[in-house]
mmCIF file of C-alpha atoms and ligand atoms in Angstrom:
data_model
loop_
_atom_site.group_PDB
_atom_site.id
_atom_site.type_symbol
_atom_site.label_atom_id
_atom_site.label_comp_id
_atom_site.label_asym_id
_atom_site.label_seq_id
_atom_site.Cartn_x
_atom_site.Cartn_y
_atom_site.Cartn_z
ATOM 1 C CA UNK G 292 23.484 -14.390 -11.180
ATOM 2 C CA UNK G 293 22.434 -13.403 -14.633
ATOM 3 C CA UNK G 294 18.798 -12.504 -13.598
ATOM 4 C CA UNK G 295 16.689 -14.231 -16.428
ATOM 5 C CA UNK G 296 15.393 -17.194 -14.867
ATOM 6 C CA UNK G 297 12.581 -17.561 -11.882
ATOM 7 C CA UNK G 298 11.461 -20.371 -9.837
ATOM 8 C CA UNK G 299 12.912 -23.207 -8.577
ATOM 9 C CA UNK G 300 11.555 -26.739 -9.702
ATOM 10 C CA UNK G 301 8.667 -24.950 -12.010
ATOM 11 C CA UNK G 302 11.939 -22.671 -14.012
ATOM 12 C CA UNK G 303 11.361 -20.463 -16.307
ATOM 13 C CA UNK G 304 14.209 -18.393 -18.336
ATOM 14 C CA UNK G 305 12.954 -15.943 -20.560
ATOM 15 C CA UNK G 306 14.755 -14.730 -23.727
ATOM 16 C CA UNK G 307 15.097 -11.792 -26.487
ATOM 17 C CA UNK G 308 15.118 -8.202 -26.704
ATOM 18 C CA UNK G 309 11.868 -6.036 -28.285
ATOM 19 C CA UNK G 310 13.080 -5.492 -31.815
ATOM 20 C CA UNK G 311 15.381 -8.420 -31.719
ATOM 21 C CA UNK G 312 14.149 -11.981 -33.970
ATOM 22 C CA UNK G 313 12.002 -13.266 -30.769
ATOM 23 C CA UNK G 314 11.083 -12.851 -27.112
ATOM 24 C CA UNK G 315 10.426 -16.089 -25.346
ATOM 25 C CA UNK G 316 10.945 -18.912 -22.504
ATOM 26 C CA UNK G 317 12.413 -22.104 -21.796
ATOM 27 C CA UNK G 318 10.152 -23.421 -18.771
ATOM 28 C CA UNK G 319 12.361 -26.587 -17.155
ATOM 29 C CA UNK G 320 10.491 -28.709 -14.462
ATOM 30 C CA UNK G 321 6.842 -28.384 -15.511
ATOM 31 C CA UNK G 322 5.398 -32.076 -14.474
ATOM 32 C CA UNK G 323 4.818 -34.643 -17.328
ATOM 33 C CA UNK G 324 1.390 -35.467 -18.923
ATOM 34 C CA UNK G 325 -0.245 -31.912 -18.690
ATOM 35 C CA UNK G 326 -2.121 -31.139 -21.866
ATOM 36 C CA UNK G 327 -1.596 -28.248 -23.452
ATOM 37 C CA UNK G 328 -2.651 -26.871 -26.619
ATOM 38 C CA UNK G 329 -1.205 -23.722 -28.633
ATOM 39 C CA UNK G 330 -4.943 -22.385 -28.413
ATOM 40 C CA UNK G 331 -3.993 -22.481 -24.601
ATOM 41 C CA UNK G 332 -1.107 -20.390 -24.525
ATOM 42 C CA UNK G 333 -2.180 -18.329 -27.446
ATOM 43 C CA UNK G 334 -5.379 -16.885 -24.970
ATOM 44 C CA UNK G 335 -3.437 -15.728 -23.029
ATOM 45 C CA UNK G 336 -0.859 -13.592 -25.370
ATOM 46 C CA UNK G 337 -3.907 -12.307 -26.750
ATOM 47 C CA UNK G 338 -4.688 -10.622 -23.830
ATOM 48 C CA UNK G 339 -1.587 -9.478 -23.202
ATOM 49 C CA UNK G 340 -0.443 -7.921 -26.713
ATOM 50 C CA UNK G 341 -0.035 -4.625 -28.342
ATOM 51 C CA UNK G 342 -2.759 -3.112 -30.316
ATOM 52 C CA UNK G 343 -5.547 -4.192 -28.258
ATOM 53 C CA UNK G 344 -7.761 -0.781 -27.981
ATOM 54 C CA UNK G 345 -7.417 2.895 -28.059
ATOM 55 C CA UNK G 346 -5.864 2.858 -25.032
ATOM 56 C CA UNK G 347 -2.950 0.422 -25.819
ATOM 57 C CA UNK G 348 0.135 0.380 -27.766
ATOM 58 C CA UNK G 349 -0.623 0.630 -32.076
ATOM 59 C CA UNK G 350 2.096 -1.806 -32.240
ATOM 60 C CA UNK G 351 0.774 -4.516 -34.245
ATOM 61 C CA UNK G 352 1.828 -7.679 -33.408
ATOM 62 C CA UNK G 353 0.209 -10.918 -33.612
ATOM 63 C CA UNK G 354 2.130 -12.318 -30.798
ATOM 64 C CA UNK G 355 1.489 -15.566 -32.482
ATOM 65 C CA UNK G 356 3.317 -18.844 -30.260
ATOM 66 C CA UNK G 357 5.540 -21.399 -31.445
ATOM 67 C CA UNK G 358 6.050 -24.467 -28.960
ATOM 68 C CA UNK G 359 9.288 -26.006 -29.961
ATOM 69 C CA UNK G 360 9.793 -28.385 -27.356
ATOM 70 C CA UNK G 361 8.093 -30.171 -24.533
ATOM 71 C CA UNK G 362 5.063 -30.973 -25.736
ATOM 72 C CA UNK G 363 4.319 -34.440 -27.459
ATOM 73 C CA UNK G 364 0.679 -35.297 -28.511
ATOM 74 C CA UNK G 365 -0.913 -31.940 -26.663
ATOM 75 C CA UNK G 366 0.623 -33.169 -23.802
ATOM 76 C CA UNK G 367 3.552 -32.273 -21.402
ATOM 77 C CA UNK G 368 7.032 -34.493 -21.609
ATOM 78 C CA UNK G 369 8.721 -33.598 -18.661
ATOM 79 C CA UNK G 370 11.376 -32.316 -20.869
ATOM 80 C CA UNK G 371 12.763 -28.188 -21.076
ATOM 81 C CA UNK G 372 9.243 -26.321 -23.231
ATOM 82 C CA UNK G 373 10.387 -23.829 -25.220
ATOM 83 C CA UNK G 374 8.126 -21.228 -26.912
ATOM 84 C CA UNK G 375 8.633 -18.190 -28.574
ATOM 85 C CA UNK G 376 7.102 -15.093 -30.463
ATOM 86 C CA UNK G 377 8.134 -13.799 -33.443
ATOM 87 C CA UNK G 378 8.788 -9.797 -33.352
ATOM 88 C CA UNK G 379 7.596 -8.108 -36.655
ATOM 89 C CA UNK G 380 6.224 -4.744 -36.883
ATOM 90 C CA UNK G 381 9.467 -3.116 -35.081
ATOM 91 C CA UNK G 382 10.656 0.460 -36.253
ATOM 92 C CA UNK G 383 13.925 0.418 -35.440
ATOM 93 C CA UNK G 384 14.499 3.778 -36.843
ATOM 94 C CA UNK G 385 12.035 5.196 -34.889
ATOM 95 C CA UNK G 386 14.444 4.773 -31.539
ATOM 96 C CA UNK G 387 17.620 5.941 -33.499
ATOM 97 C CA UNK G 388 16.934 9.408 -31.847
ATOM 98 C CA UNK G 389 17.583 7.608 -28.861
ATOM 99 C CA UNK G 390 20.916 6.127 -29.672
ATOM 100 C CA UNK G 391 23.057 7.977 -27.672
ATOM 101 C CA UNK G 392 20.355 9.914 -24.929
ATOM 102 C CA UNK G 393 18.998 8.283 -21.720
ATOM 103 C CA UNK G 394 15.096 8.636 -21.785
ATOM 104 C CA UNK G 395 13.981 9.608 -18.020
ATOM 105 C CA UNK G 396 12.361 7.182 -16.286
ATOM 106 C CA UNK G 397 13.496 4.470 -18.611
ATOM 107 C CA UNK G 398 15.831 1.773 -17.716
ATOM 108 C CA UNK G 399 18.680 3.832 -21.072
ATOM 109 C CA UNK G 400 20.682 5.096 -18.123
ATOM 110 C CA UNK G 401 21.296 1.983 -15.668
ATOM 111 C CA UNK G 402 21.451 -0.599 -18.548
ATOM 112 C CA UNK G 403 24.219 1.792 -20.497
ATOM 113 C CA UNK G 404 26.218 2.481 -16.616
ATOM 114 C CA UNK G 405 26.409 -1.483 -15.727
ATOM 115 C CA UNK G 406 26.791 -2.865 -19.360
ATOM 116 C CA UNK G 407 28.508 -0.194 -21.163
ATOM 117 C CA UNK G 408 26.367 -1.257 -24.044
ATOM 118 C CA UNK G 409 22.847 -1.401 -24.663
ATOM 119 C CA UNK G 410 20.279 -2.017 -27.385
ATOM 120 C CA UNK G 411 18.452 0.944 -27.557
ATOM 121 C CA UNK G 412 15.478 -0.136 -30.158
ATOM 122 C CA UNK G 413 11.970 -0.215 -28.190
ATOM 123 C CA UNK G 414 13.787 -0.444 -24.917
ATOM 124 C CA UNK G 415 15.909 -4.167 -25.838
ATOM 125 C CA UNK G 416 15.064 -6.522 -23.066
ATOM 126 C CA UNK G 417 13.951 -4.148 -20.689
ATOM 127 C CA UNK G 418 10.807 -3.632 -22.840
ATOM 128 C CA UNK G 419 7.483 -4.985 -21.458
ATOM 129 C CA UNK G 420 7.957 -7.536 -24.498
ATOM 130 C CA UNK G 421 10.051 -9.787 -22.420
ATOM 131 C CA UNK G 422 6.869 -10.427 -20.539
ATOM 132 C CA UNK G 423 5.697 -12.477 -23.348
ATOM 133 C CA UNK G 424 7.774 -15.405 -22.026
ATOM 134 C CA UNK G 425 6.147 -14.937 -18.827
ATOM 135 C CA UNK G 426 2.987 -15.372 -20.240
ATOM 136 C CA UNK G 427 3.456 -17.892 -21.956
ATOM 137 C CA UNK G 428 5.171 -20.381 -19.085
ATOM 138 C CA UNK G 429 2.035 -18.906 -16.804
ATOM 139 C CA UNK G 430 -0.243 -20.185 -19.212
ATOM 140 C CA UNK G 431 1.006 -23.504 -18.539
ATOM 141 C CA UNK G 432 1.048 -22.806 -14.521
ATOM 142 C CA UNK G 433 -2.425 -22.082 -15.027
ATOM 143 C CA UNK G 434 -3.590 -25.544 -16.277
ATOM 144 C CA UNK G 435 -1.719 -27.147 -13.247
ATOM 145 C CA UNK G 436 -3.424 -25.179 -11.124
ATOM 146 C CA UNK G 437 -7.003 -25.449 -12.222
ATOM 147 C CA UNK G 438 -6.732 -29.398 -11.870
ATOM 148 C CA UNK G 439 -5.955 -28.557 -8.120
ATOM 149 C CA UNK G 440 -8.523 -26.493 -7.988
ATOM 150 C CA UNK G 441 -6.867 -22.850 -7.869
ATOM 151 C CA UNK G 442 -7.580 -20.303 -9.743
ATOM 152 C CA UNK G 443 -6.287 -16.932 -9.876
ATOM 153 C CA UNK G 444 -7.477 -13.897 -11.118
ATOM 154 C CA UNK G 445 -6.192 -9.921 -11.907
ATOM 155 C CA UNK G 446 -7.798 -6.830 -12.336
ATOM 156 C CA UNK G 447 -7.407 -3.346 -12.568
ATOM 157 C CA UNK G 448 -8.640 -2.011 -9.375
ATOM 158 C CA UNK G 449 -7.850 2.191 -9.950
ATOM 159 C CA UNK G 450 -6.514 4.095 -11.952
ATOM 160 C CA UNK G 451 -5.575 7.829 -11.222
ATOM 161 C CA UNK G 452 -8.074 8.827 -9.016
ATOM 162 C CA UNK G 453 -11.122 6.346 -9.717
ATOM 163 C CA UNK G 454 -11.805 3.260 -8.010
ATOM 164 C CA UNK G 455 -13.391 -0.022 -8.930
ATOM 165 C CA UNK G 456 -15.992 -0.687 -6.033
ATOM 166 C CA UNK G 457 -18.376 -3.720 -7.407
ATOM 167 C CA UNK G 458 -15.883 -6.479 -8.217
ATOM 168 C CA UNK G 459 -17.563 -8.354 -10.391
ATOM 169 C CA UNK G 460 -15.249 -11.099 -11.975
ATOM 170 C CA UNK G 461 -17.292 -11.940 -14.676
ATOM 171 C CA UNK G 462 -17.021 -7.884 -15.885
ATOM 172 C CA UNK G 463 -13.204 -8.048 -15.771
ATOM 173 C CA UNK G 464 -12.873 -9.250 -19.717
ATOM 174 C CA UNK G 465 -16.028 -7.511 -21.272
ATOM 175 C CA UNK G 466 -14.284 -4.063 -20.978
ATOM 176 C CA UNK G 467 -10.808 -2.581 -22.309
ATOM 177 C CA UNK G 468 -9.350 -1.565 -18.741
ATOM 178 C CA UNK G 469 -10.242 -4.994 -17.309
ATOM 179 C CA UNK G 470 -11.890 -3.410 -14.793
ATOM 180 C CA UNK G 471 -14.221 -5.434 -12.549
ATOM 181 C CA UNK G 472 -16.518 -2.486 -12.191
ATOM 182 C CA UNK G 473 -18.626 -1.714 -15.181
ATOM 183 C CA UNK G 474 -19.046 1.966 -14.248
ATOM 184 C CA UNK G 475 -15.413 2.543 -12.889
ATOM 185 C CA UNK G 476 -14.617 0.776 -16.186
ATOM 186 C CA UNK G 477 -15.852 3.963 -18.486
ATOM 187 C CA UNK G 478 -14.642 6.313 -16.539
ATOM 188 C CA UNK G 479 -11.229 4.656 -16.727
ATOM 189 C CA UNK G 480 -11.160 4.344 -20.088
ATOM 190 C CA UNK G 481 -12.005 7.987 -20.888
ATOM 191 C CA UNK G 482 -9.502 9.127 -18.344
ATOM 192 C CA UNK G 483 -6.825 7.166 -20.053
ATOM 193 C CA UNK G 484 -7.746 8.680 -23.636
ATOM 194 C CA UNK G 485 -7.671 12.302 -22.603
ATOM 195 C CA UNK G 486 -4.243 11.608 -20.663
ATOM 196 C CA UNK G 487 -3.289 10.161 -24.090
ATOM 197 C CA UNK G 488 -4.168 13.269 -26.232
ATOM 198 C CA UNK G 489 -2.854 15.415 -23.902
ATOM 199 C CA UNK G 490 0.931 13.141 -24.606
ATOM 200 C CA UNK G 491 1.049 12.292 -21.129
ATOM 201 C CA UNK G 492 0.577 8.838 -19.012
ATOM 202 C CA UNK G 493 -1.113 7.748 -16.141
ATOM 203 C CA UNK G 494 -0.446 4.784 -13.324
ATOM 204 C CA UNK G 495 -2.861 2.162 -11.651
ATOM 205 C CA UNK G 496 -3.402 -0.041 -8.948
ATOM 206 C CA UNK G 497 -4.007 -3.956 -9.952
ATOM 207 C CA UNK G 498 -5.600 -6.323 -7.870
ATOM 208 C CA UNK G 499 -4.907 -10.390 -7.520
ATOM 209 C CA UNK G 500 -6.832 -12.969 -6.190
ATOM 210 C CA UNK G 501 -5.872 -16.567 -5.676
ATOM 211 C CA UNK G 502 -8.911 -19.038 -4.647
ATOM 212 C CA UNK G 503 -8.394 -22.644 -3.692
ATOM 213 C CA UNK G 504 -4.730 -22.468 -2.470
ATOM 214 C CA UNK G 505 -4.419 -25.017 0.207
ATOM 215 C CA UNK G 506 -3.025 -24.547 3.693
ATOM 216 C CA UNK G 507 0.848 -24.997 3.643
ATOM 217 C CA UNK G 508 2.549 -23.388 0.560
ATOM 218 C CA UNK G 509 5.505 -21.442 1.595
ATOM 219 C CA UNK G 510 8.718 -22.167 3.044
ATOM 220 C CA UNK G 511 9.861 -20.454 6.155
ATOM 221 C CA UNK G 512 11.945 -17.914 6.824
ATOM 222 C CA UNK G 513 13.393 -16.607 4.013
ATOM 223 C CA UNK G 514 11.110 -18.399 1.216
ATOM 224 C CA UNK G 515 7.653 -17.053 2.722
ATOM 225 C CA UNK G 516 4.743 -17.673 0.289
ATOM 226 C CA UNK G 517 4.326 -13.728 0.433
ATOM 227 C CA UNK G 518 7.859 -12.807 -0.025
ATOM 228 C CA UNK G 519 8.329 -14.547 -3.083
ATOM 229 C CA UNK G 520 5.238 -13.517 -4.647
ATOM 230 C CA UNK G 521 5.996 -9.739 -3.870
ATOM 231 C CA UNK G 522 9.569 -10.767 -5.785
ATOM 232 C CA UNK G 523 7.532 -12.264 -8.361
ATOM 233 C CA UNK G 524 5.786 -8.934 -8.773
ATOM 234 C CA UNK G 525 8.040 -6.234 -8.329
ATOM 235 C CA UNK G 526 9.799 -7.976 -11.455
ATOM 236 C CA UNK G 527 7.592 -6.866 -13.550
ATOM 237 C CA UNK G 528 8.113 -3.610 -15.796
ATOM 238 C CA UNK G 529 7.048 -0.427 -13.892
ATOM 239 C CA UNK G 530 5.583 -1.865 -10.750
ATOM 240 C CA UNK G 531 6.746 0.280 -7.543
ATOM 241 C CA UNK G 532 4.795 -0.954 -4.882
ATOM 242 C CA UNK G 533 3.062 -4.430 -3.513
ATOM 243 C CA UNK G 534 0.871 -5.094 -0.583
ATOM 244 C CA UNK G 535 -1.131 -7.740 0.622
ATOM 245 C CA UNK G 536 -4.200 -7.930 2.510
ATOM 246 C CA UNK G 537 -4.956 -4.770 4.591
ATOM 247 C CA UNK G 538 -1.278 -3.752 3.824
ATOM 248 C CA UNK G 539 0.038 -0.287 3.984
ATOM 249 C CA UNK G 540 -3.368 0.232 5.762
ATOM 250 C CA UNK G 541 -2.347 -1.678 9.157
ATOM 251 C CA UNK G 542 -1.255 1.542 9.884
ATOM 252 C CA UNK G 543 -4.398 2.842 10.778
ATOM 253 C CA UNK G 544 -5.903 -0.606 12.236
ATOM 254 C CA UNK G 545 -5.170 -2.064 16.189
ATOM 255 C CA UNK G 546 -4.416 -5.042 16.943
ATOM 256 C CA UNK G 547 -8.066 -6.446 18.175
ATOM 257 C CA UNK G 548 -9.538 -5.050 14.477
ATOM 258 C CA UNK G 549 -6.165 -6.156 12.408
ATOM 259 C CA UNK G 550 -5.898 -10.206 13.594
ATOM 260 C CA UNK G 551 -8.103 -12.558 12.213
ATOM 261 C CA UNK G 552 -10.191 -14.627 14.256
ATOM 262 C CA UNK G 553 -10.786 -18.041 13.923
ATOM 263 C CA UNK G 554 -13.600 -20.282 14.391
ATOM 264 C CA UNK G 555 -14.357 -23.706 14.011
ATOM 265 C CA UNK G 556 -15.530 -23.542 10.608
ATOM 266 C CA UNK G 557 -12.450 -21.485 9.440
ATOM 267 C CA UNK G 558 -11.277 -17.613 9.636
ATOM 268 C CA UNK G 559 -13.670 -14.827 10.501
ATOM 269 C CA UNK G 560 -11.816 -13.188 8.206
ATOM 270 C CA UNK G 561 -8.908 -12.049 5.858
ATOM 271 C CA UNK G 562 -6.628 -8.921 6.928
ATOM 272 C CA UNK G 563 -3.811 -11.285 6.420
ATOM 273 C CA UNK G 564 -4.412 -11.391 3.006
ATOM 274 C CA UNK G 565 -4.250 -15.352 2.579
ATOM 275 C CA UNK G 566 -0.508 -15.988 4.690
ATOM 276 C CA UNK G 567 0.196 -16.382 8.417
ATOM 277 C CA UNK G 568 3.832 -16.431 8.943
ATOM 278 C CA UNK G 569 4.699 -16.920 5.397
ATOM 279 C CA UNK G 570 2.585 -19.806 4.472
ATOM 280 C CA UNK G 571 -0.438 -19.712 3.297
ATOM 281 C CA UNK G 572 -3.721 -20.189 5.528
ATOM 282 C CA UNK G 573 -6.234 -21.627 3.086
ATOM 283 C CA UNK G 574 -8.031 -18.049 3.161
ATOM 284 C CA UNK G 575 -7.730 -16.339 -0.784
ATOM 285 C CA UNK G 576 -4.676 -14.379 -1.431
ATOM 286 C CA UNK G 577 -5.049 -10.958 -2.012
ATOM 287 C CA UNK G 578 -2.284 -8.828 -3.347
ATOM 288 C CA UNK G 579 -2.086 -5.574 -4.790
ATOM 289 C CA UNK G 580 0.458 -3.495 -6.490
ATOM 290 C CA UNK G 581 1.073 0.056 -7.956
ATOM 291 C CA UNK G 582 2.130 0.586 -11.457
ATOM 292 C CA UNK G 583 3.795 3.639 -12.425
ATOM 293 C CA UNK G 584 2.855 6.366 -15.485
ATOM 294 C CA UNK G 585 4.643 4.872 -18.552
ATOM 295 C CA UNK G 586 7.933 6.814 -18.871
ATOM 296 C CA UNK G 587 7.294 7.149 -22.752
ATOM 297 C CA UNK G 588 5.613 10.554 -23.199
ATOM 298 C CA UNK G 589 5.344 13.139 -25.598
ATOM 299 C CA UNK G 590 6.329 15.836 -22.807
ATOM 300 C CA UNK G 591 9.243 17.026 -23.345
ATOM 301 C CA UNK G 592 12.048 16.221 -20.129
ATOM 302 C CA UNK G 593 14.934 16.935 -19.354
ATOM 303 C CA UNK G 594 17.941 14.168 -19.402
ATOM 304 C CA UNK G 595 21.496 14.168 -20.669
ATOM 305 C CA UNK G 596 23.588 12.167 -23.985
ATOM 306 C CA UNK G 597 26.103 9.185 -23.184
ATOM 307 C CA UNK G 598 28.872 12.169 -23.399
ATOM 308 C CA UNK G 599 26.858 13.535 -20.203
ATOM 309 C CA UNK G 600 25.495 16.914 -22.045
ATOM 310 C CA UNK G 601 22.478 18.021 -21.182
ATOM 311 C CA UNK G 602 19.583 17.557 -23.505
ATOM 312 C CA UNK G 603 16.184 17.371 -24.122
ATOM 313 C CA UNK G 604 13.349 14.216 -24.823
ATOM 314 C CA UNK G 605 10.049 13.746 -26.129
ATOM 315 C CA UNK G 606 9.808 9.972 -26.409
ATOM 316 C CA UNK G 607 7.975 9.416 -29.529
ATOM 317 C CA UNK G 608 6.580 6.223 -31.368
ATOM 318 C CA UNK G 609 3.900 3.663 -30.197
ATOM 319 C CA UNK G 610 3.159 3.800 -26.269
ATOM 320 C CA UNK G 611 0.665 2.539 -23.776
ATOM 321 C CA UNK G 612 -0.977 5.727 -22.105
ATOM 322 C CA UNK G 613 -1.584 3.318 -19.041
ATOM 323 C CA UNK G 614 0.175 -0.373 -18.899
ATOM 324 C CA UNK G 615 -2.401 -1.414 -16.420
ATOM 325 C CA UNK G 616 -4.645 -3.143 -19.010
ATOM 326 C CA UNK G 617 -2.303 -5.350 -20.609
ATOM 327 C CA UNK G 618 -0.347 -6.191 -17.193
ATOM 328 C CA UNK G 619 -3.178 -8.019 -15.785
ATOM 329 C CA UNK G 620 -2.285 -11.522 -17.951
ATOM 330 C CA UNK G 621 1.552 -10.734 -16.779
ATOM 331 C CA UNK G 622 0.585 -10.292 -12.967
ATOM 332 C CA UNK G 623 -1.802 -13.905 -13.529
ATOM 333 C CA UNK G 624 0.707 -15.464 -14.994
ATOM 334 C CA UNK G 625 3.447 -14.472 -12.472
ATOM 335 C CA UNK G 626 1.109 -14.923 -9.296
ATOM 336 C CA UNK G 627 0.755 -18.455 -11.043
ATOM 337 C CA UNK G 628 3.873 -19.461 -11.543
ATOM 338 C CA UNK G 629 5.105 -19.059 -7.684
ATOM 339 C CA UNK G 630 2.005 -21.004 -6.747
ATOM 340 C CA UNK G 631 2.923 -24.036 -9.305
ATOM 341 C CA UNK G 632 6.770 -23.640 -7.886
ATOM 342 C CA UNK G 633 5.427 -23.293 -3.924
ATOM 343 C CA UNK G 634 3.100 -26.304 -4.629
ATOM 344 C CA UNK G 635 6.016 -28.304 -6.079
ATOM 345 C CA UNK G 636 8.447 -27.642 -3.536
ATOM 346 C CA UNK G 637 5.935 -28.423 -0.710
ATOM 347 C CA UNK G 638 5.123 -32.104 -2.271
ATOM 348 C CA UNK G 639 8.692 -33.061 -3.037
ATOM 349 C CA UNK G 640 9.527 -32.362 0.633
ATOM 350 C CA UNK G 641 6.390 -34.516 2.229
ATOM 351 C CA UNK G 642 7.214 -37.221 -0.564
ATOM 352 C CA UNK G 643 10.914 -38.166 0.356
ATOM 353 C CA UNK G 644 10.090 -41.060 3.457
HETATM 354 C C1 EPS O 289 5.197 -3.849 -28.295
HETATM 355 C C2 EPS O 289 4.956 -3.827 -27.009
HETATM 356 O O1 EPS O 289 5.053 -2.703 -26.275
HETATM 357 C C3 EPS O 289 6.154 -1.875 -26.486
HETATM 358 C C4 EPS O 289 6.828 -1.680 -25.169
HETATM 359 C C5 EPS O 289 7.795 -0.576 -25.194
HETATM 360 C C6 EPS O 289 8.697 -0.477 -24.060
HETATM 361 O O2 EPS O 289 9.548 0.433 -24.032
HETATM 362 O O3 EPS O 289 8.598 -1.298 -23.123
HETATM 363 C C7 EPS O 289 7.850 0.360 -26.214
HETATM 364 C C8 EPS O 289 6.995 0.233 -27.403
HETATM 365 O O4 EPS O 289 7.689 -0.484 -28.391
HETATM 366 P P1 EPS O 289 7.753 0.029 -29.916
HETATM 367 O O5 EPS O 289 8.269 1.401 -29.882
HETATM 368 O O6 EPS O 289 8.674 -0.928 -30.587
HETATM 369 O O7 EPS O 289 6.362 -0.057 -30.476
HETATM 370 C C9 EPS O 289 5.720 -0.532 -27.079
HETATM 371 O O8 EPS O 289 4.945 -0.667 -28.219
HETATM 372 C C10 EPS O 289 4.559 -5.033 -26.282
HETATM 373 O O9 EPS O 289 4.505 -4.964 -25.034
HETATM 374 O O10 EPS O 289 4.309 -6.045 -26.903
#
């Protein structure tokens, strides 16, 4: 019950703390003969590390992979993949403030209560850098599932107040904010900076899509295809709320409006959000989930030392005004990796007789 390793056949275990040597992943039970290049994972990284724009962490890491193991030929053995990142431009010194205080809204206070001990610099392993690992085993996911014809895709769908409304997939990489929505893009993106200046932070929603998933993935009652995804996300850093389809708005929908009607050449449409009773219906999925304000700020809060004395925090150092950009890759990647697992599991139980 350690926590550090997701999925079941397709497992990943990620390793490393932020200003420790490396952050990485073993990935056990990826399928043989899948090629995969460095250039591959390395795409992906790139879109997830620091230093990115304005509007991103100054950190500057290169976030350069290493595949140790796995991979023979550009192709996939069967055996355990490892691959990890080097950490480089850490400032230690920066966090030494920290040492014996409990940032608010950080993870300082539970990781000190349950462990008793806790590496403080840049957050340890509850810093978004563990998500690197992630990355870099849904990188892999992602080649499985385009040669079965799914692909999935993230975006930032609002942030603060202002909404994406034209989702245009190819706009999602041209702009900073990955926004689909040139317009709503801009207006992001200068929201973000003066929310910056001003020392402060700002949350977001993010959208994912999955097209192509076949009818069938999920496992009943327990293992639904939506349950484990919403796992999948909520386990990333700072997310506090998932929904899928017309979700938290069902509220305000009956019964007649809510179902989706089927016809003979398929659904009418998709309130469901791609899953009927936990397994998925062939429709797209559609998930989306709310990220929190970054707790780092230059605000000063309230919060107390290790002693229990009451104190006061400005979190310096380098911070993300809003994650949002950089946790599109790391929602892909995770939305990918259950579909990989789901598709796994649902083949080796047809397979048996
Ligand atoms: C470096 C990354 O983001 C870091 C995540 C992070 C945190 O507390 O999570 C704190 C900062 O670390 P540092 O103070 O060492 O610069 C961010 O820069 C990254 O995600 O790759």
């Amino acid at each position: 019950m350690a926590g550090n390793s997701f999925g079941r056949i397709f497992k990943i275990t990620t390793f490393g703390e932020s200003h420790g040597k490396a952050v990485g992943v073993v990935v056990d039970g990826c399928p043989p003969n899948i090629e995969i290049s460095k250039e591959d994972i390395q795409r992906e990284l790139d879109r997830r590390r620091p230093g990115q724009s304005e509007i991103t962490t100054p950190r500057a890491e290169k976030d350069e992979v290493e595949i140790l193991s796995g991979v023979f030929e550009g192709k996939t053995t069967g055996t355990p993949i490892c691959m990890l990142v080097y950490n480089s431009d850490f400032r230690s010194k920066d966090y030494s403030y920290i040492k014996d205080k409990f940032r608010p809204g950080h993870a300082d206070f539970t990781y000190y209560k349950k462990y008793g001990i806790r590496d403080y610099r840049g957050g340890g392993r509850s810093s978004s850098r563990e998500t690197i690992g992630r990355v870099c085993a849904g990188a892999i996911a992602k080649k499985i599932l385009r040669k079965l014809g799914v692909s999935v895709y993230a975006y930032v769908l609002r942030v603060g107040d202002i909404v994406a409304k034209n989702i245009d997939f190819d706009e999602i990489e041209r702009n900073p904010v990955r926004c689909p929505d040139k317009e709503a893009a801009k207006k992001m993106y200068d929201l973000i900076l003066s929310i910056k200046k001003e020392g402060d932070s700002i949350g977001a929603i993010i959208e994912v899509v999955a097209k192509g998933v076949p009818v069938g993935l999920g496992e009943p009652v327990f293992d639904r295809l939506n349950a484990e995804l919403a796992k999948a996300i909520f386990s990333i850093p700072a997310v506090k709320g998932v929904e899928f389809g017309q979700g938290f708005n069902v509220v305000n929908m009956r019964g007649s409006e809510n179902n989706d009607e089927i016809s003979s050449k398929g659904f009418l449409s998709n309130n469901a959000g791609g899953t009927l009773g936990g397994i998925s219906s062939g429709e797209d999925i559609v998930l989306r989930f709310a990220i929190k304000p970054p707790s780092s700020i230059l605000i000063s809060r309230k919060s107390i030392t290790i002693d229990g004395e009451e104190c006061e925090i400005i979190t310096e150092g380098r911070h993300d005004p809003c994650v949002a950009p950089r946790v599109v890759p790391i929602a892909e990647a995770m939305v990918s990796l259950v579909l990989v697992d789901y598709y796994l599991i649902d083949r080796v139980r047809k397979n048996i007789f």
